[in-house]
Coordinates of C-alpha atoms in Angstrom, one line a residue:
X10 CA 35.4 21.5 -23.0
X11 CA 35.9 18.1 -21.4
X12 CA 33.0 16.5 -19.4
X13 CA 34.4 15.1 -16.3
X14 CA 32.8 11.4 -15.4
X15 CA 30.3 11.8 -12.4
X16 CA 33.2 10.1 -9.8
X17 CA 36.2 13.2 -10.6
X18 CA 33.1 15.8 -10.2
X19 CA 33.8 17.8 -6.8
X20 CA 31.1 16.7 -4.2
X21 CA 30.2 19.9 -2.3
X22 CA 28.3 20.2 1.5
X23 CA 26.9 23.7 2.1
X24 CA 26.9 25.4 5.8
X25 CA 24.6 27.9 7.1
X26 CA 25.7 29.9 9.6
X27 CA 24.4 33.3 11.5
X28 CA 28.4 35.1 10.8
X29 CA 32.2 34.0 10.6
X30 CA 35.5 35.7 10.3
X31 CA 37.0 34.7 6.7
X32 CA 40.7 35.9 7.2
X33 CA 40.9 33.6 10.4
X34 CA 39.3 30.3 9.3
X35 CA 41.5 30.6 5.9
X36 CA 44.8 31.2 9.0
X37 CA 43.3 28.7 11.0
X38 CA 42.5 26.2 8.2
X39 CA 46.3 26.6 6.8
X40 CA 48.2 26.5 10.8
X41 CA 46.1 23.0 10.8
X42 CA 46.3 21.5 7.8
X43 CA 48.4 23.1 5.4
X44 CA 48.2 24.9 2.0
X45 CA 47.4 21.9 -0.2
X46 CA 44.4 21.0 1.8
X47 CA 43.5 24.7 1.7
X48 CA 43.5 24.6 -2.3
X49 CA 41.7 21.4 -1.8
X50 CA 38.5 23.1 0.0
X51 CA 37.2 24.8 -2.9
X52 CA 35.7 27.4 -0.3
X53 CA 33.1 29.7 -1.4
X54 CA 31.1 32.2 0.3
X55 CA 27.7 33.2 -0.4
X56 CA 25.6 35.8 1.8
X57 CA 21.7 36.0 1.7
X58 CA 19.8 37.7 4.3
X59 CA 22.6 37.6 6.7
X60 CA 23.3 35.0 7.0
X61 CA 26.0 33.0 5.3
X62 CA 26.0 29.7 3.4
X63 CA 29.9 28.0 2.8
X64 CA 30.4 25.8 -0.2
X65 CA 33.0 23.2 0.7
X66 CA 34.2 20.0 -0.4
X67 CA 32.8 17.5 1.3
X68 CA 36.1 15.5 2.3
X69 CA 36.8 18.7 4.0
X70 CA 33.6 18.9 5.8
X71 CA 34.7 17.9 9.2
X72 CA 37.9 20.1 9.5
X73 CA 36.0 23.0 8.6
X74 CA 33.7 22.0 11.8
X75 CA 36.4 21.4 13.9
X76 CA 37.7 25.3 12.8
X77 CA 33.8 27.0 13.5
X78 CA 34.2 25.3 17.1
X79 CA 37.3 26.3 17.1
X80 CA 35.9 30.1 16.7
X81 CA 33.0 29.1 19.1
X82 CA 30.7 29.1 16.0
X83 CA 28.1 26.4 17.1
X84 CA 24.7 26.9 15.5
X85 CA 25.4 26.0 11.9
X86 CA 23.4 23.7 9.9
X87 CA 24.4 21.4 6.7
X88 CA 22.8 20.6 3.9
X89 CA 23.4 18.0 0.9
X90 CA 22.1 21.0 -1.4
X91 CA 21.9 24.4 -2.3
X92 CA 18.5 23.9 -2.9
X93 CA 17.8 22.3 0.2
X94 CA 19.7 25.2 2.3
X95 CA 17.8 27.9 0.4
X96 CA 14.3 26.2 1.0
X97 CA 15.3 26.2 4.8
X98 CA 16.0 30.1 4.7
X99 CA 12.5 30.5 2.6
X100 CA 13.8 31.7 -0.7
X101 CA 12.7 31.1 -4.2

């Protein structure tokens, strides 16, 4: 296994948010900016409490704004860290 050098490690921003439709923010994200930048997102979804925290790449980070305003998503909150998102939810 090959140990990548702190500067090629993917940088990740996680989003809390109340609910969001998948299917159309992956439509939405591809009808804006293509596959490649789609591939490039490293999207992941996980669901506590329902509620939702997205793991994205963080040079990605504004387009995926642009796409939950787009969906009339405004009460979402970033974080720097999974810890730091799951401390604001209360959870050990």
């Amino acid at each position: 296994m090959v140990i990548l050098p702190k500067a090629l490690k993917i940088k990740n921003r996680y989003i809390l948010i109340d609910f969001f439709d998948e299917e159309k923010l992956k439509n939405d994200f591809i009808k804006y900016f293509g596959y490649i930048n789609y591939y490039d997102l490293h999207l992941n979804k996980i669901e506590i409490n329902k509620r939702i925290i997205l793991s994205i790449n963080k040079k990605h980070l504004y387009k995926i704004i642009f796409l939950l305003y787009l969906q009339n998503i405004k009460n979402f909150k970033i974080f720097k860290t999974l810890k730091g998102a799951k401390s604001f939810l209360n959870i050990s």
